[in-house]
């Protein structure tokens, strides 16, 4: 994997770059749609490529391990072949499920025991087997196995957990570096900075992670309920330590405003379920601000969802029609809203990139953050 | 509306024709995807047009009356403008809901009182206001208000109901002929033959319906649970009476085999929820036969869903991937399966038409019926 830094904004730490993978290039800053189980919910692969213009999508190790399972993925020749997505894929390691499935898992030094949310069976995830699993899934970018701590998290636990995540990282690296990709294209491993909302821990973790000298680095454990200002503070501290010549991926973030603020702090890559999950509940992110399409005010609004954004769904379908679909709990509602929101998120990062290249990012960002948070 | 009979099969009563409407031509025999609430479930309008190649879709008066409601539809300029479908639309009158919502409606001579399935409020449907409603929805083809009787149905009730349906038809015709279309294009009214599974009633009803001399005629009250042979017997009796120079629409039918057999008896138009409803349950109709995609045998079948059928979803996605999606209850499963099944149904009627034009329909039909009923 190659990363080329193309431009840096003069008035912020925003960067524009290009990540080269064997499945093609990714222009950064980038937003990565989440395809948990090998599908971005309610979105066809053709729409992802041609309408949304996604450059890389996520898969989730925990979910893919359970369904369709490693046998099927390996027989298919990896996830790209299985789901037909021929651009880059990044897989989360299961570290997020250590957080989100906290009620049904046990952490030990060796690894994590999960209870399957499908059939209750036991899953043992270790740093080593999570590397093997991601080798088999065939992601271009593989994440280290970590613990994503909750918010709030007491200092002692945050420190213990971070230190274990660092020990797990060494085990991940040892396993990853002693194994080969399975399908003829390269894979790379990103380590993850933890440390909860404690500045000193974040500094310690960022220094540790940077010392591994991997091809890219991630920031985890944020966007788990902490105030946005606290997230920005942590991101800034960490970005100032992580190497400039490697891409920085802020996991699970976030709203359009969160994304722009974090780009300003030096983040290159983002992912979040927000655009698709909120779409299914009728929350639209548009070039003019936030629309709750369920509201009565849209019932007789026959204007396109977002004429300025462009693209098939946003210009073809009207607000009134989409409101009708969501009130009628029709499948098409989630389909339209998901494609629209993802198109918007990809448009947003592409705009941000252009502003960075123009050297005008900072002022544009300040203006956009206000606009995008407006509720229409 | 114009109907031109183009060809008749020498060895059956199958016909090929063209229905001309102000929203374009429909080549018959045709299958009409069902878009109950102004959306064919899980299918984008672009997919309906470009992938499925639908020529006409259905809407349902009862559902559209409740949501989005007539005010919104009228403000939009009719259903075509509201949902963006610019080809022909046919609306069912609510007569099917007299059957399907039997527990919550009361039939009187004046009309039918429904209890809304959404909020329990009372709806009064009369032959007159159902014409007005369909004028407002703006369908190209409007159905008379009738009672679709259940199966089995005792003779006395079937006769009484049929006679009332005939009286209602006169009232529909009076209202329809004394009102004008609202949006600048023509609308036409199809009456509906009833009579349950009684040959003498079907004959009587077909003669009555034919005597109205409308531009097209429909056969209702079939495909409600009776054996297929009984359905074919009724269709044959009725088709032999309905005028040859008008299109014949068999409501709510059916499986691929049902469609081919009824084409052989002289039916021109079909609609059914089967391809979309069964799609969502994992039942696929393919050029090779019926596939229950949930079955274990497809778990490692990485071949396209239906290479012979062609089209994006059927050639791009594999059986193994679709099986994974349906087991994971992913939205995309219903989307893929719905587009596939509808593409197949439209392909099937197009093939049938070509065989009629070639004069080879009968043998082809006998071969296809066997093939299509095979469970793979």
XYZ file of C-alpha atoms in Angstrom:
752
model
C 0.000 0.000 0.000
C 1.251 3.443 -0.948
C 0.221 6.807 0.470
C 1.071 10.042 -1.285
C 0.390 13.337 0.404
C -0.747 15.700 -2.337
C -1.542 18.917 -0.473
C -1.891 20.399 3.020
C -4.287 23.212 3.865
C -2.351 26.341 4.889
C -4.809 27.322 7.635
C -5.510 23.943 9.213
C -3.983 20.487 9.420
C -6.229 19.173 6.649
C -4.497 17.003 4.062
C -5.309 15.676 0.605
C -3.678 12.437 -0.449
C -3.947 9.250 -2.452
C -3.886 5.719 -1.029
C -2.848 3.126 -3.607
C -4.043 -0.455 -3.148
C -4.096 -3.461 -5.435
C -7.828 -2.829 -5.887
C -7.284 0.740 -7.002
C -6.696 4.222 -5.640
C -8.515 6.012 -2.827
C -8.447 9.789 -2.812
C -8.333 11.165 0.730
C -10.004 12.536 2.746
C -12.454 9.709 2.178
C -15.634 8.388 3.738
C -16.052 4.598 3.685
C -19.628 3.232 3.604
C -20.153 0.433 6.105
C -21.065 -2.961 4.675
C -21.190 -4.945 7.914
C -22.204 -8.316 6.495
C -20.723 -7.831 3.030
C -23.523 -5.497 1.919
C -24.011 -1.783 2.458
C -27.576 -2.010 3.721
C -30.254 -1.431 1.041
C -27.684 -0.427 -1.591
C -26.774 -2.300 -4.776
C -23.072 -2.635 -5.627
C -23.785 -0.804 -8.903
C -25.273 2.121 -6.964
C -22.268 2.200 -4.626
C -19.953 2.528 -7.575
C -21.852 4.615 -10.090
C -24.217 6.758 -8.022
C -22.517 7.088 -4.629
C -19.010 6.869 -6.116
C -17.658 4.991 -3.115
C -13.936 4.273 -3.375
C -13.633 1.821 -0.480
C -16.143 0.036 1.743
C -15.980 -1.656 5.142
C -16.737 -5.185 6.147
C -16.929 -6.517 9.678
C -14.885 -9.513 10.785
C -17.245 -10.544 13.589
C -20.298 -10.559 11.319
C -18.604 -12.122 8.294
C -17.068 -14.814 10.468
C -20.573 -15.807 11.570
C -22.213 -15.371 8.172
C -21.417 -16.506 5.510
C -18.432 -17.953 7.429
C -14.801 -18.418 6.454
C -15.320 -21.615 4.443
C -17.638 -19.912 2.012
C -15.531 -16.749 1.806
C -12.412 -18.765 1.073
C -14.169 -20.897 -1.537
C -15.454 -17.718 -3.187
C -11.916 -16.350 -3.355
C -12.436 -13.682 -0.720
C -15.040 -11.024 0.012
C -14.454 -9.041 -3.199
C -15.351 -12.060 -5.292
C -18.162 -13.029 -2.927
C -20.030 -9.726 -3.052
C -18.811 -8.419 -6.395
C -17.184 -5.252 -5.018
C -13.893 -4.925 -6.906
C -12.582 -1.762 -5.254
C -10.749 -1.700 -1.893
C -12.247 -3.176 1.252
C -11.257 -2.532 4.874
C -12.315 -4.906 7.640
C -12.877 -3.961 11.236
C -11.306 -6.571 13.517
C -14.150 -7.237 15.912
C -12.709 -4.739 18.388
C -15.826 -2.628 18.040
C -17.968 -5.635 19.044
C -15.884 -5.895 22.240
C -17.601 -2.566 23.000
C -21.023 -2.953 21.362
C -21.614 -6.535 22.552
C -20.209 -5.862 26.040
C -23.016 -7.837 27.685
C -22.158 -11.110 25.963
C -18.366 -11.213 25.823
C -15.447 -11.849 28.187
C -12.020 -10.247 27.786
C -8.883 -12.074 28.874
C -5.229 -11.569 28.029
C -5.462 -14.370 25.482
C -8.366 -12.768 23.630
C -12.127 -12.294 23.748
C -14.891 -14.886 24.086
C -18.102 -13.764 22.348
C -21.497 -15.354 22.517
C -22.817 -15.385 18.947
C -25.782 -12.985 18.642
C -27.262 -15.463 16.159
C -27.207 -18.835 17.924
C -25.512 -18.230 21.272
C -22.491 -20.371 20.401
C -19.050 -19.361 21.699
C -16.516 -17.552 19.507
C -12.907 -17.145 20.592
C -11.229 -14.141 19.013
C -7.492 -13.772 19.585
C -5.097 -11.305 17.979
C -3.649 -14.204 15.997
C -6.843 -15.766 14.702
C -8.340 -12.360 13.905
C -5.367 -11.779 11.580
C -5.955 -15.166 9.965
C -9.651 -14.425 9.614
C -9.012 -11.104 7.907
C -6.462 -12.757 5.627
C -9.237 -15.140 4.613
C -11.860 -12.426 4.200
C -9.297 -10.812 1.944
C -9.598 -7.160 2.955
C -7.054 -4.755 1.480
C -6.755 -3.041 4.852
C -6.878 -5.185 7.963
C -7.405 -3.753 11.442
C -5.512 -4.829 14.547
C -7.541 -6.580 17.237
C -8.180 -4.088 20.047
C -10.607 -3.153 22.746
C -12.770 -0.147 21.981
C -13.429 1.224 25.488
C -16.772 2.776 26.409
C -17.464 6.379 27.483
C -17.141 7.229 30.260
C -14.293 4.892 31.177
C -12.353 5.180 34.433
C -8.674 6.001 34.101
C -7.342 2.792 35.563
C -9.378 0.627 33.230
C -8.592 2.839 30.200
C -4.872 2.456 30.934
C -5.037 -1.322 31.481
C -7.111 -1.799 28.360
C -4.806 0.381 26.260
C -1.770 -1.548 27.441
C -3.444 -4.833 26.568
C -4.382 -3.425 23.148
C -0.676 -2.603 22.674
C 0.349 -6.136 23.678
C -2.306 -7.518 21.330
C -0.907 -5.321 18.572
C 2.501 -6.953 18.890
C 0.812 -10.338 18.551
C -1.199 -9.095 15.546
C 1.946 -7.801 13.863
C 3.858 -11.024 14.552
C 1.090 -13.105 13.022
C 0.379 -10.765 10.143
C 4.033 -10.460 9.163
C 4.550 -14.216 9.257
C 1.564 -14.977 6.985
C 0.821 -14.307 3.357
C -2.202 -12.930 1.528
C -4.388 -15.695 0.104
C -5.682 -14.265 -3.126
C -2.715 -12.750 -4.920
C -3.104 -9.116 -3.891
C -1.454 -7.281 -0.992
C -3.008 -6.673 2.391
C -1.832 -4.178 4.996
C -2.351 -3.942 8.755
C -3.412 -0.726 10.532
C -2.809 -0.531 14.300
C -5.308 1.369 16.472
C -4.655 4.133 19.000
C -6.758 3.796 22.175
C -6.627 5.642 25.529
C -10.236 6.721 26.004
C -10.598 10.468 26.685
C -7.328 10.836 28.606
C -4.776 13.029 26.887
C -1.743 11.390 28.491
C -2.952 7.930 27.529
C -3.714 9.059 23.984
C -0.187 10.493 23.688
C 1.333 7.295 25.047
C -0.775 5.173 22.718
C -0.103 7.312 19.635
C 3.644 7.097 20.293
C 3.461 3.332 20.713
C 1.369 2.891 17.576
C 3.632 5.210 15.554
C 6.668 3.207 16.647
C 5.338 0.128 14.847
C 5.879 1.949 11.550
C 2.918 0.376 9.732
C 1.603 1.710 6.403
C -1.383 3.452 8.012
C -2.714 4.143 11.498
C -6.150 4.308 13.086
C -7.734 6.109 16.007
C -10.326 4.054 17.873
C -12.441 4.440 20.975
C -13.968 7.760 19.970
C -17.516 8.589 18.872
C -18.801 6.313 21.634
C -20.856 8.957 23.424
C -18.284 11.577 24.465
C -18.917 15.282 23.670
C -17.696 16.322 20.219
C -15.199 18.789 21.690
C -13.575 15.987 23.657
C -13.351 13.884 20.486
C -11.658 16.752 18.631
C -9.215 17.268 21.490
C -8.177 13.610 21.394
C -7.955 13.535 17.604
C -5.722 16.594 17.581
C -3.330 15.219 20.179
C -3.074 11.920 18.332
C -2.762 13.353 14.798
C 0.114 15.533 15.946
C 2.031 12.385 16.890
C 1.055 9.938 14.110
C 3.424 10.108 11.139
C 2.525 12.637 8.441
C 3.408 10.301 5.602
C 0.862 7.632 6.569
C -2.911 7.802 6.270
C -4.877 8.346 9.496
C -8.207 6.637 9.932
C -10.675 7.842 12.596
C -12.959 4.896 13.279
C -16.748 5.222 13.496
C -16.974 8.971 12.832
C -19.424 10.582 12.257
C -21.780 13.446 11.421
C -20.922 15.722 8.481
C -19.734 18.354 10.980
C -17.615 15.771 12.847
C -16.008 14.720 9.593
C -15.110 18.247 8.516
C -13.733 19.171 11.954
C -11.618 16.032 12.056
C -10.340 16.593 8.527
C -9.162 19.980 9.797
C -7.194 18.136 12.478
C -5.419 15.867 10.012
C -7.678 12.804 9.631
C -7.773 11.145 6.193
C -10.275 8.290 6.459
C -13.693 7.889 8.074
C -16.446 5.324 8.373
C -19.811 5.405 10.084
C -23.199 3.687 9.977
C -24.859 7.093 10.459
C -25.737 7.831 6.810
C -27.399 4.439 6.285
C -28.884 3.854 9.739
C -30.349 7.350 9.980
C -31.565 7.099 6.385
C -33.775 4.201 7.375
C -35.270 6.387 10.107
C -35.956 9.245 7.697
C -33.032 11.526 8.553
C -31.478 13.001 5.442
C -28.211 14.907 5.201
C -28.441 17.401 2.356
C -26.393 20.211 0.858
C -28.800 22.629 2.594
C -28.906 20.997 6.044
C -30.689 18.213 7.873
C -34.140 17.031 6.788
C -36.425 14.842 8.887
C -38.421 13.550 5.952
C -41.162 12.224 8.245
C -42.246 15.773 9.100
C -45.636 16.971 7.880
C -44.000 19.955 6.159
C -42.637 17.718 3.385
C -46.004 16.059 2.609
C -46.703 18.386 -0.326
C -43.137 19.328 -1.216
C -42.765 18.028 -4.751
C -39.214 19.313 -5.172
C -36.326 16.835 -5.567
C -34.699 15.494 -2.406
C -31.538 17.502 -3.145
C -31.246 19.080 -6.577
C -27.866 20.640 -5.788
C -26.303 17.316 -4.803
C -27.210 15.696 -8.125
C -27.356 11.957 -8.796
C -30.281 9.721 -9.643
C -32.152 9.273 -6.372
C -31.597 12.807 -5.080
C -32.886 14.508 -8.209
C -35.443 11.953 -9.471
C -37.463 11.359 -6.289
C -39.314 14.132 -4.478
C -39.462 14.861 -0.772
C -43.235 14.231 -0.798
C -42.795 10.807 -2.382
C -40.006 9.788 -0.009
C -42.118 10.943 2.966
C -45.003 8.817 1.691
C -42.716 5.792 1.352
C -41.297 6.077 4.832
C -44.728 6.536 6.403
C -45.894 3.485 4.446
C -42.825 1.531 5.721
C -41.905 0.693 2.150
C -38.515 -0.861 1.349
C -37.888 1.799 -1.263
C -37.781 4.476 1.466
C -34.640 3.003 3.031
C -33.158 2.397 -0.405
C -33.622 5.977 -1.588
C -32.562 7.563 1.695
C -29.474 5.340 2.019
C -28.242 6.056 -1.491
C -28.957 9.750 -0.996
C -27.128 10.027 2.346
C -24.110 8.090 1.129
C -23.976 10.161 -2.060
C -23.973 13.222 0.182
C -21.163 11.895 2.436
C -18.992 11.068 -0.574
C -19.775 14.452 -2.120
C -18.808 16.135 1.153
C -15.352 14.566 1.381
C -14.764 15.212 -2.321
C -15.645 18.884 -1.778
C -13.349 18.985 1.247
C -10.527 17.557 -0.844
C -11.035 20.151 -3.550
C -10.981 22.930 -0.946
C -7.730 21.543 0.476
C -6.212 21.452 -3.011
C -7.386 25.059 -3.507
C -5.953 26.086 -0.130
C -9.400 27.349 0.941
C -10.465 24.519 3.222
C -10.543 26.356 6.561
C -13.066 29.087 5.659
C -15.180 26.703 3.627
C -15.259 24.250 6.539
C -16.395 26.910 9.020
C -19.197 27.957 6.685
C -20.243 24.371 5.869
C -20.311 23.129 9.458
C -22.935 25.770 10.285
C -24.940 25.080 7.149
C -24.891 21.293 7.519
C -26.103 21.425 11.114
C -29.155 23.529 10.200
C -32.419 21.637 10.579
C -34.633 22.461 7.620
C -57.089 3.653 -25.628
C -56.461 1.552 -28.731
C -55.949 -2.193 -29.003
C -54.520 -3.792 -32.098
C -54.461 -7.534 -32.448
C -51.210 -8.381 -34.189
C -51.216 -12.175 -34.327
C -53.065 -15.253 -33.097
C -51.422 -18.581 -32.426
C -52.687 -21.236 -34.851
C -52.741 -24.022 -32.233
C -54.183 -22.176 -29.246
C -56.187 -19.061 -28.491
C -53.047 -17.090 -27.618
C -52.892 -13.584 -29.031
C -50.228 -10.917 -29.503
C -51.362 -7.311 -29.552
C -50.530 -3.719 -28.735
C -52.418 -1.496 -26.290
C -51.904 2.202 -27.005
C -52.274 4.649 -24.116
C -51.363 8.291 -23.703
C -48.405 7.106 -21.615
C -47.118 4.838 -24.354
C -47.651 1.408 -25.866
C -47.992 -1.927 -24.082
C -47.149 -5.058 -26.034
C -49.373 -7.977 -25.056
C -49.345 -10.511 -23.562
C -47.999 -8.469 -20.683
C -47.277 -8.902 -16.983
C -47.868 -5.836 -14.801
C -45.745 -5.504 -11.631
C -47.831 -4.569 -8.592
C -47.029 -1.233 -6.970
C -49.689 -1.273 -4.259
C -48.816 2.010 -2.549
C -47.253 3.703 -5.565
C -44.041 1.664 -5.320
C -43.194 -1.801 -6.565
C -41.762 -3.106 -3.311
C -37.955 -2.859 -3.058
C -37.577 -1.746 -6.693
C -36.386 1.633 -7.970
C -38.338 3.216 -10.838
C -35.126 3.197 -12.884
C -34.796 -0.560 -12.351
C -38.433 -1.103 -13.339
C -37.813 0.659 -16.608
C -34.273 -0.247 -17.573
C -33.646 -3.625 -15.963
C -37.084 -5.214 -15.649
C -38.441 -3.459 -18.743
C -41.912 -3.110 -17.250
C -44.376 -1.499 -19.640
C -47.219 -0.849 -17.179
C -47.523 -1.084 -13.386
C -50.421 -1.366 -10.970
C -51.487 0.887 -8.152
C -54.149 0.134 -5.589
C -57.017 2.538 -4.963
C -57.654 1.425 -1.392
C -54.023 1.867 -0.361
C -53.401 5.098 -2.266
C -56.620 6.594 -0.913
C -55.282 6.040 2.615
C -51.666 6.992 1.859
C -50.606 9.456 0.553
C -54.294 10.405 0.132
C -56.142 12.148 -2.684
C -55.157 15.698 -1.705
C -51.469 14.963 -2.139
C -51.979 12.947 -5.313
C -54.036 15.732 -6.859
C -51.536 18.402 -5.851
C -48.751 16.300 -7.366
C -50.679 16.089 -10.644
C -51.546 12.407 -10.301
C -49.686 9.219 -9.442
C -47.349 9.347 -12.462
C -45.991 12.702 -11.340
C -46.008 11.636 -7.702
C -43.879 8.510 -8.114
C -42.040 9.431 -11.300
C -43.326 6.492 -13.363
C -44.132 7.944 -16.778
C -45.394 4.785 -18.483
C -48.979 3.463 -18.152
C -50.557 2.742 -14.767
C -53.609 0.613 -13.989
C -55.419 0.922 -10.670
C -57.350 -1.803 -8.976
C -60.623 -0.426 -7.620
C -60.579 -1.746 -4.079
C -62.688 -4.724 -5.124
C -59.849 -7.040 -4.152
C -59.840 -5.574 -0.629
C -63.554 -6.484 -0.375
C -62.135 -10.023 -0.471
C -58.803 -9.668 1.322
C -60.101 -7.452 4.139
C -63.330 -9.446 4.549
C -63.083 -9.318 8.333
C -63.225 -5.535 8.537
C -65.690 -4.471 5.833
C -69.449 -4.442 5.262
C -71.065 -4.752 1.826
C -74.378 -3.043 1.112
C -76.107 -2.174 -2.147
C -74.818 1.390 -1.839
C -71.200 0.296 -1.541
C -68.637 -1.038 0.954
C -67.646 0.298 4.363
C -64.037 -0.528 5.195
C -62.241 -0.101 8.484
C -58.875 1.424 7.651
C -56.108 -1.104 8.371
C -53.961 1.851 9.434
C -56.043 3.763 11.989
C -59.396 1.962 12.142
C -61.297 4.903 10.648
C -64.284 4.224 8.366
C -63.997 4.434 4.588
C -67.069 4.399 2.375
C -66.333 3.102 -1.104
C -69.167 3.391 -3.645
C -69.040 2.718 -7.384
C -69.314 6.462 -7.927
C -66.641 7.669 -5.534
C -64.262 4.891 -6.585
C -64.463 6.277 -10.144
C -63.764 9.770 -8.807
C -60.855 8.454 -6.746
C -59.293 6.716 -9.733
C -59.802 9.849 -11.837
C -57.789 11.670 -9.161
C -55.100 9.014 -8.903
C -54.828 9.432 -12.645
C -54.469 5.822 -13.773
C -54.562 5.176 -17.513
C -56.716 2.113 -16.927
C -59.345 2.282 -14.205
C -61.094 -0.791 -12.832
C -64.816 -1.006 -12.072
C -65.764 -1.418 -8.412
C -66.730 -5.042 -7.816
C -66.777 -7.759 -5.244
C -64.086 -10.377 -5.608
C -65.778 -13.445 -4.089
C -63.819 -15.997 -2.054
C -63.249 -19.670 -2.866
C -65.225 -21.707 -2.146
C -68.336 -19.561 -2.488
C -71.863 -20.976 -2.382
C -73.874 -20.621 -5.546
C -76.573 -18.390 -4.129
C -74.070 -15.906 -2.781
C -71.946 -16.008 -5.944
C -75.037 -15.180 -8.024
C -76.215 -12.384 -5.734
C -72.745 -10.895 -5.588
C -72.291 -11.097 -9.346
C -75.606 -9.381 -9.944
C -74.657 -6.607 -7.536
C -71.287 -6.275 -9.285
C -73.222 -5.826 -12.545
C -75.475 -3.158 -10.987
C -72.369 -1.462 -9.589
C -70.843 -1.572 -13.054
C -73.744 0.436 -14.479
C -73.195 3.019 -11.757
C -69.413 3.035 -12.448
C -70.029 3.550 -16.153
C -72.556 6.338 -15.533
C -70.126 8.174 -13.290
C -67.060 7.530 -15.410
C -68.761 8.636 -18.626
C -70.049 11.829 -17.050
C -66.654 12.909 -15.701
C -63.430 13.995 -17.325
C -59.800 13.077 -16.784
C -57.992 15.586 -14.559
C -54.502 15.718 -15.978
C -54.868 16.084 -19.744
C -54.473 12.439 -20.777
C -57.171 9.855 -21.413
C -58.364 7.250 -18.952
C -60.371 4.149 -19.747
C -62.636 1.915 -17.638
C -62.415 -1.879 -17.625
C -65.429 -3.823 -16.278
C -64.832 -7.086 -14.397
C -66.384 -10.506 -14.979
C -67.292 -12.334 -11.753
C -69.307 -15.510 -11.080
C -66.955 -17.509 -8.874
C -66.301 -21.050 -10.161
C -69.764 -21.540 -11.701
C -69.724 -21.887 -15.453
C -73.273 -20.628 -15.964
C -72.608 -17.547 -13.827
C -69.332 -16.873 -15.642
C -71.151 -17.082 -18.998
C -73.884 -14.769 -17.787
C -71.337 -12.316 -16.369
C -69.102 -12.357 -19.451
C -72.130 -11.637 -21.668
C -73.205 -8.784 -19.439
C -69.698 -7.319 -19.296
C -69.233 -7.672 -23.066
C -72.526 -5.859 -23.668
C -71.098 -2.702 -22.071
C -68.717 -2.397 -25.019
C -65.819 -0.902 -23.058
C -62.276 -0.642 -24.430
C -61.008 -3.598 -22.414
C -62.386 -6.260 -20.082
C -61.180 -7.992 -16.958
C -61.750 -11.362 -15.302
C -61.840 -11.195 -11.516
C -62.501 -13.591 -8.657
C -59.969 -16.201 -9.764
C -56.620 -17.162 -8.219
C -58.249 -16.986 -4.781
C -57.504 -20.580 -3.792
C -59.330 -22.676 -6.401
C -57.475 -25.473 -8.230
C -55.620 -24.301 -11.331
C -57.735 -26.523 -13.606
C -60.872 -24.797 -12.354
C -59.292 -21.405 -13.037
C -58.421 -22.423 -16.591
C -61.953 -23.732 -17.165
C -63.438 -20.401 -16.089
C -60.952 -18.370 -18.098
C -61.686 -20.356 -21.224
C -65.457 -19.967 -20.926
C -65.108 -16.238 -20.362
C -62.486 -15.572 -23.064
C -64.697 -17.268 -25.620
C -67.388 -14.681 -24.922
C -65.367 -11.493 -24.372
C -64.840 -9.560 -27.633
C -61.728 -10.515 -29.595
C -60.881 -6.931 -30.452
C -60.480 -5.812 -26.832
C -57.693 -6.696 -24.397
C -58.535 -9.240 -21.691
C -57.031 -8.834 -18.245
C -56.962 -11.757 -15.785
C -56.627 -10.203 -12.358
C -54.184 -11.473 -9.749
C -52.655 -14.318 -11.809
C -50.231 -15.957 -11.175
C -47.366 -18.435 -11.384
C -45.327 -18.633 -14.599
C -47.256 -21.803 -15.527
C -50.615 -20.101 -14.781
C -49.642 -17.213 -17.000
C -48.639 -19.389 -19.954
C -51.757 -21.552 -19.686
C -54.007 -18.509 -19.537
C -52.230 -16.875 -22.471
C -53.099 -20.062 -24.380
C -56.762 -19.416 -23.515
C -56.743 -15.864 -24.843
C -55.707 -13.669 -21.904
C -53.605 -10.581 -22.700
C -52.809 -8.935 -19.375
C -51.754 -10.229 -15.945
C -50.748 -8.900 -12.560
C -49.683 -10.621 -9.370
C -47.747 -9.948 -6.166
C -46.170 -13.403 -6.483
C -42.834 -12.382 -8.053
C -42.164 -9.692 -5.439
C -43.740 -11.319 -2.371
C -42.089 -14.678 -2.983
C -38.820 -12.949 -3.787
C -38.725 -11.561 -0.275
C -39.120 -15.116 1.030
C -36.296 -16.419 -1.129
C -38.309 -18.060 -3.916
C -36.807 -17.352 -7.313
C -38.348 -18.034 -10.692
C -35.601 -18.711 -13.210
C -35.240 -19.791 -16.820
C -34.264 -23.249 -15.468
C -37.030 -23.649 -12.867
C -37.804 -22.698 -9.282
C -35.009 -21.991 -6.801
C -35.481 -21.787 -3.038
C -32.383 -19.725 -2.439
C -32.489 -20.418 1.310
C -31.532 -24.038 0.717
C -28.123 -25.232 1.877
C -27.292 -26.438 -1.637
C -26.781 -22.864 -2.850
C -24.377 -21.902 -0.019
C -21.293 -22.507 -2.172
C -22.810 -22.001 -5.613
C -20.890 -19.047 -6.979
C -22.650 -19.057 -10.330
C -24.879 -16.108 -11.311
C -28.508 -16.208 -10.206
C -29.637 -16.745 -13.810
C -27.034 -16.249 -16.530
C -29.480 -17.136 -19.304
C -32.006 -14.514 -18.229
C -29.449 -11.710 -18.414
C -29.793 -8.310 -16.753
C -27.755 -6.695 -13.988
C -28.913 -8.447 -10.814
C -29.351 -11.894 -12.354
C -25.867 -12.016 -13.864
C -23.886 -9.873 -11.390
C -24.924 -11.463 -8.093
C -24.299 -15.121 -7.300
C -26.635 -17.629 -5.714
C -24.257 -17.998 -2.752
C -24.247 -14.251 -2.117
C -28.029 -13.953 -2.379
C -28.433 -16.899 -0.010
C -26.111 -15.199 2.469
C -28.109 -11.967 2.224
C -31.462 -13.619 2.797
C -30.155 -15.607 5.772
C -28.732 -12.368 7.172
C -32.146 -10.664 6.625
C -30.434 -7.955 4.620
C -32.508 -5.450 2.620
C -30.456 -6.191 -0.467
C -31.815 -9.759 -0.535
C -35.360 -8.570 -1.229
C -34.075 -5.994 -3.677
C -32.081 -8.471 -5.740
C -34.731 -11.203 -5.658
C -37.549 -8.784 -6.556
C -35.725 -7.313 -9.534
C -34.714 -10.800 -10.637
C -38.225 -12.284 -10.415
C -39.851 -9.344 -12.169
C -37.197 -9.417 -14.885
C -38.038 -13.078 -15.330
C -41.817 -12.464 -15.515
C -41.367 -9.737 -18.130
C -38.934 -11.942 -20.046
C -41.472 -14.776 -19.945
C -44.330 -12.768 -21.485
C -41.962 -11.299 -24.066
C -40.869 -14.818 -25.024
C -44.510 -15.891 -25.186
C -45.280 -12.972 -27.502
C -42.415 -13.891 -29.787
C -43.610 -17.493 -29.940
C -47.121 -16.299 -30.832
C -45.694 -14.099 -33.587
C -43.730 -17.111 -34.839
C -46.799 -19.346 -34.711
C -44.951 -21.715 -32.363
C -46.533 -20.802 -29.044
C -48.367 -24.011 -28.250
C -45.403 -26.409 -28.302
C -43.137 -23.912 -26.605
C -45.725 -23.387 -23.869
C -46.072 -27.119 -23.169
C -42.300 -27.446 -22.888
C -41.893 -24.314 -20.747
C -44.672 -25.133 -18.291
C -42.869 -28.342 -17.367
C -39.484 -26.663 -17.165
C -40.685 -23.711 -15.099
C -42.380 -25.920 -12.528
C -39.190 -27.926 -11.892
C -37.724 -27.344 -8.447
C -33.977 -27.029 -8.770
